[in-house]
Amino acid sequence: DQQVKQNSPSLSVQEGRISILNCDYTNSMFDYFLWYKKYPAEGPTFLISISSIKDKNEDGRFTVFLNKSAKHLSLHIVPSQPGDSAVYFCAARRGGQNFVFGPGTRLSVLP
Amino acid sequence: GAVVSQHPSRVICKSGTSVKIECRSLDFQATTMFWYRQFPKQSLMLMATSNEGSKATYEQGVEKDKFLINHASLTLSTLTVTSAHPEDSSFYICSARDRGALSSYNEQFFGPGTRLTVL
């Protein structure tokens, strides 16, 4: 049973436009969420996080929104750049437990 | 920033041989290291959690006798795939938790991964 879902395996966006990556989770006890970015043949790198006590966190071009009632979070990238092309994983955890990762969404930003 | 290295980055071996993968935290001490496995187009699957000086905790379905984990020091954990078979071919990624981090939820830093191909 997949607790963290990313239903879009891939997404293509034009350079300069907004990229929206979605993530849904089933465990209402999750209280912390992360987004990781991964290039081919490299390990994931941390991008942005959000606690369940917030509904929005912003860092430069990256904003994460959390809708607890819908058990949904999204990552917005504005404006999108070709260097943003990568696989994006969302991850969630409850308290001090290990993170559970979603399957990832491959973002392609077209010049 | 915190750096985690893995060695080797790529290994090709014959079926039946054993392969050791090293994970090192280069500029911080890691009491806990994690080993993940990623199949093509799939998510990171946690295999085991390794704590310095104690036995690793394996996730359900992961054979501890096949995937031997040793966390001998605060900066080094090793994963040995014993008697490797083609189905063990995968991308193995380690991560390390900074011992010095205080309630920092993003204190888990990932290595670059090791591509294992078993012929």
Short mmCIF file of C-alpha atoms in Angstrom, two decimals:
data_model
loop_
_atom_site.label_atom_id
_atom_site.label_comp_id
_atom_site.label_asym_id
_atom_site.label_seq_id
_atom_site.Cartn_x
_atom_site.Cartn_y
_atom_site.Cartn_z
CA ASP A 1 0.00 0.00 0.00
CA GLN A 2 1.64 3.18 -1.19
CA GLN A 3 1.35 5.83 1.49
CA VAL A 4 2.83 8.61 -0.64
CA LYS A 5 1.65 8.97 -4.20
CA GLN A 6 2.76 11.07 -7.10
CA ASN A 7 0.26 10.28 -9.79
CA SER A 8 2.00 12.08 -12.60
CA PRO A 9 5.09 10.15 -13.65
CA SER A 10 6.17 12.98 -15.92
CA LEU A 11 5.51 16.64 -16.63
CA SER A 12 6.70 18.96 -19.39
CA VAL A 13 6.70 22.72 -18.99
CA GLN A 14 7.93 25.58 -21.10
CA GLU A 15 10.83 27.60 -19.74
CA GLY A 16 9.61 30.62 -17.79
CA ARG A 17 6.24 29.10 -16.98
CA ILE A 18 5.08 27.59 -13.71
CA SER A 19 5.72 23.94 -12.87
CA ILE A 20 3.30 22.32 -10.44
CA LEU A 21 4.17 18.93 -9.02
CA ASN A 22 1.59 17.13 -6.93
CA CYS A 23 1.81 14.64 -4.11
CA ASP A 24 -0.93 12.85 -2.17
CA TYR A 25 -0.61 10.87 1.02
CA THR A 26 -2.85 8.51 2.91
CA ASN A 27 -1.48 8.61 6.45
CA SER A 28 -3.07 11.49 8.35
CA MET A 29 -0.38 11.12 11.03
CA PHE A 30 2.34 12.42 8.73
CA ASP A 31 3.55 15.71 10.13
CA TYR A 32 6.54 16.64 8.04
CA PHE A 33 7.05 16.70 4.31
CA LEU A 34 10.03 17.17 2.05
CA TRP A 35 10.67 17.60 -1.62
CA TYR A 36 13.86 16.17 -3.09
CA LYS A 37 15.31 16.72 -6.53
CA LYS A 38 17.28 14.01 -8.27
CA TYR A 39 19.40 14.12 -11.39
CA PRO A 40 20.25 10.88 -13.23
CA ALA A 41 22.96 8.80 -11.58
CA GLU A 42 23.06 11.12 -8.58
CA GLY A 43 21.62 10.96 -5.10
CA PRO A 44 18.62 13.10 -4.19
CA THR A 45 19.23 16.60 -2.89
CA PHE A 46 16.97 18.36 -0.45
CA LEU A 47 14.86 21.11 -1.95
CA ILE A 48 12.24 22.38 0.46
CA SER A 49 10.24 21.21 3.46
CA ILE A 50 7.00 21.97 5.22
CA SER A 51 5.64 21.14 8.63
CA SER A 52 2.02 20.16 9.14
CA ILE A 53 1.47 23.28 11.20
CA LYS A 54 1.94 25.38 8.08
CA ASP A 55 0.15 25.48 4.77
CA LYS A 56 2.82 27.20 2.74
CA ASN A 57 6.57 27.50 2.66
CA GLU A 58 8.51 29.54 0.14
CA ASP A 59 12.17 29.54 -0.82
CA GLY A 60 13.09 31.58 -3.84
CA ARG A 61 11.47 30.10 -6.92
CA PHE A 62 10.15 27.12 -4.96
CA THR A 63 6.95 27.10 -2.94
CA VAL A 64 5.35 24.13 -1.27
CA PHE A 65 1.65 24.14 -0.38
CA LEU A 66 0.07 21.74 2.08
CA ASN A 67 -3.63 20.94 2.25
CA LYS A 68 -4.03 18.70 5.28
CA SER A 69 -7.74 18.11 4.85
CA ALA A 70 -7.13 16.83 1.33
CA LYS A 71 -3.87 15.11 2.31
CA HIS A 72 -2.26 16.84 -0.60
CA LEU A 73 0.86 18.87 -1.16
CA SER A 74 2.23 20.54 -4.20
CA LEU A 75 5.50 22.06 -5.29
CA HIS A 76 5.41 25.17 -7.44
CA ILE A 77 8.45 26.30 -9.39
CA VAL A 78 8.23 29.79 -10.83
CA PRO A 79 9.73 30.56 -13.25
CA SER A 80 10.81 27.16 -14.46
CA GLN A 81 14.32 26.85 -15.86
CA PRO A 82 15.94 24.12 -17.98
CA GLY A 83 18.21 23.27 -15.04
CA ASP A 84 15.11 22.31 -13.07
CA SER A 85 14.69 19.27 -15.30
CA ALA A 86 15.02 16.33 -12.91
CA VAL A 87 12.98 13.80 -10.99
CA TYR A 88 11.20 15.24 -7.98
CA PHE A 89 10.32 13.07 -5.01
CA CYS A 90 8.04 14.04 -2.19
CA ALA A 91 8.62 12.36 1.15
CA ALA A 92 6.61 12.29 4.34
CA ARG A 93 7.15 11.13 7.85
CA ARG A 94 5.43 10.84 11.19
CA GLY A 95 7.27 12.04 14.25
CA GLY A 96 10.70 10.47 14.47
CA GLN A 97 10.00 7.70 12.01
CA ASN A 98 11.73 7.22 8.68
CA PHE A 99 10.65 9.08 5.61
CA VAL A 100 8.38 7.43 3.08
CA PHE A 101 9.07 8.46 -0.50
CA GLY A 102 6.71 8.86 -3.40
CA PRO A 103 7.55 7.32 -6.79
CA GLY A 104 8.73 10.61 -8.26
CA THR A 105 7.71 12.87 -11.10
CA ARG A 106 10.07 13.55 -13.97
CA LEU A 107 10.00 17.25 -14.85
CA SER A 108 11.22 18.41 -18.22
CA VAL A 109 11.57 22.13 -18.74
CA LEU A 110 11.70 22.91 -22.42
CA PRO A 111 13.71 25.89 -23.67
CA GLY B 1 27.01 21.70 3.26
CA ALA B 2 27.11 18.14 4.46
CA VAL B 3 28.63 15.71 1.99
CA VAL B 4 28.05 11.99 1.70
CA SER B 5 30.15 9.93 -0.66
CA GLN B 6 29.67 6.44 -2.02
CA HIS B 7 32.19 4.10 -3.51
CA PRO B 8 32.18 2.69 -6.07
CA SER B 9 29.85 4.74 -8.22
CA ARG B 10 29.38 1.86 -10.62
CA VAL B 11 30.15 -1.83 -10.40
CA ILE B 12 29.63 -4.74 -12.73
CA CYS B 13 30.07 -8.22 -11.37
CA LYS B 14 29.37 -11.83 -12.22
CA SER B 15 26.51 -13.71 -10.69
CA GLY B 16 27.48 -15.38 -7.42
CA THR B 17 30.10 -12.85 -6.37
CA SER B 18 29.83 -10.44 -3.45
CA VAL B 19 30.00 -6.69 -3.79
CA LYS B 20 30.77 -4.16 -1.09
CA ILE B 21 29.53 -0.57 -1.28
CA GLU B 22 30.89 2.09 1.05
CA CYS B 23 29.03 5.13 2.32
CA ARG B 24 30.97 7.89 4.04
CA SER B 25 29.94 11.13 5.68
CA LEU B 26 32.81 13.45 4.82
CA ASP B 27 32.32 16.46 7.04
CA PHE B 28 30.00 15.34 9.79
CA GLN B 29 29.41 12.43 12.11
CA ALA B 30 26.50 10.20 11.33
CA THR B 31 25.03 8.04 14.06
CA THR B 32 22.43 6.79 11.63
CA MET B 33 22.79 5.84 8.00
CA PHE B 34 20.12 4.56 5.66
CA TRP B 35 20.38 2.30 2.65
CA TYR B 36 17.91 2.66 -0.18
CA ARG B 37 17.37 0.84 -3.40
CA GLN B 38 15.84 2.34 -6.49
CA PHE B 39 14.53 0.40 -9.45
CA PRO B 40 14.09 2.17 -12.78
CA LYS B 41 11.19 4.61 -12.73
CA GLN B 42 10.36 3.68 -9.17
CA SER B 43 10.73 5.35 -5.82
CA LEU B 44 13.46 5.00 -3.27
CA MET B 45 12.78 1.94 -1.18
CA LEU B 46 14.32 1.92 2.27
CA MET B 47 16.21 -1.32 2.81
CA ALA B 48 17.67 -0.84 6.25
CA THR B 49 18.62 1.63 8.93
CA SER B 50 22.13 1.39 10.25
CA ASN B 51 23.17 2.71 13.64
CA GLU B 52 26.79 3.06 14.61
CA GLY B 53 27.95 0.24 16.81
CA SER B 54 24.77 -1.79 16.63
CA LYS B 55 22.98 -4.14 14.29
CA ALA B 56 21.09 -2.73 11.36
CA THR B 57 17.31 -2.68 11.31
CA TYR B 58 15.99 -4.19 8.10
CA GLU B 59 12.72 -3.35 6.43
CA GLN B 60 10.19 -6.07 5.84
CA GLY B 61 11.08 -8.24 2.89
CA VAL B 62 14.79 -7.38 2.87
CA GLU B 63 17.05 -10.39 3.45
CA LYS B 64 19.56 -9.46 6.11
CA ASP B 65 21.81 -12.39 5.23
CA LYS B 66 21.98 -11.23 1.65
CA PHE B 67 22.43 -7.53 2.30
CA LEU B 68 25.01 -7.27 5.05
CA ILE B 69 25.33 -3.86 6.65
CA ASN B 70 28.15 -2.74 8.87
CA HIS B 71 28.29 0.67 10.53
CA ALA B 72 31.70 0.47 12.12
CA SER B 73 32.31 4.15 12.70
CA LEU B 74 30.49 7.46 12.81
CA THR B 75 31.54 8.21 9.26
CA LEU B 76 31.37 4.86 7.48
CA SER B 77 28.70 2.31 6.69
CA THR B 78 29.09 -0.55 4.24
CA LEU B 79 26.54 -2.60 2.35
CA THR B 80 27.67 -5.98 1.08
CA VAL B 81 25.50 -7.72 -1.47
CA THR B 82 26.37 -11.38 -1.00
CA SER B 83 26.11 -13.92 -3.80
CA ALA B 84 24.71 -11.31 -6.12
CA HIS B 85 22.24 -12.30 -8.82
CA PRO B 86 20.92 -10.36 -11.82
CA GLU B 87 17.76 -9.43 -9.92
CA ASP B 88 19.96 -7.55 -7.45
CA SER B 89 20.95 -5.14 -10.21
CA SER B 90 19.77 -1.76 -9.08
CA PHE B 91 20.77 1.71 -7.96
CA TYR B 92 21.77 1.70 -4.31
CA ILE B 93 21.74 4.97 -2.41
CA CYS B 94 22.83 5.69 1.13
CA SER B 95 21.96 8.63 3.30
CA ALA B 96 23.29 9.85 6.59
CA ARG B 97 21.78 11.75 9.47
CA ASP B 98 23.92 14.45 11.02
CA ARG B 99 24.63 13.61 14.63
CA GLY B 100 24.97 17.29 15.44
CA ALA B 101 21.67 18.37 13.93
CA LEU B 102 19.11 19.52 16.47
CA SER B 103 15.52 18.69 15.52
CA SER B 104 16.38 19.35 11.91
CA TYR B 105 14.12 17.37 9.70
CA ASN B 106 16.26 17.88 6.64
CA GLU B 107 19.36 16.53 8.29
CA GLN B 108 19.31 13.43 6.09
CA PHE B 109 21.91 13.83 3.34
CA PHE B 110 22.13 11.48 0.39
CA GLY B 111 25.11 9.97 -1.33
CA PRO B 112 25.42 9.96 -5.13
CA GLY B 113 24.42 6.32 -5.42
CA THR B 114 26.03 3.15 -6.75
CA ARG B 115 24.85 1.44 -9.90
CA LEU B 116 25.17 -2.33 -9.51
CA THR B 117 24.90 -4.55 -12.55
CA VAL B 118 25.05 -8.28 -12.03
CA LEU B 119 25.69 -10.29 -15.17
#
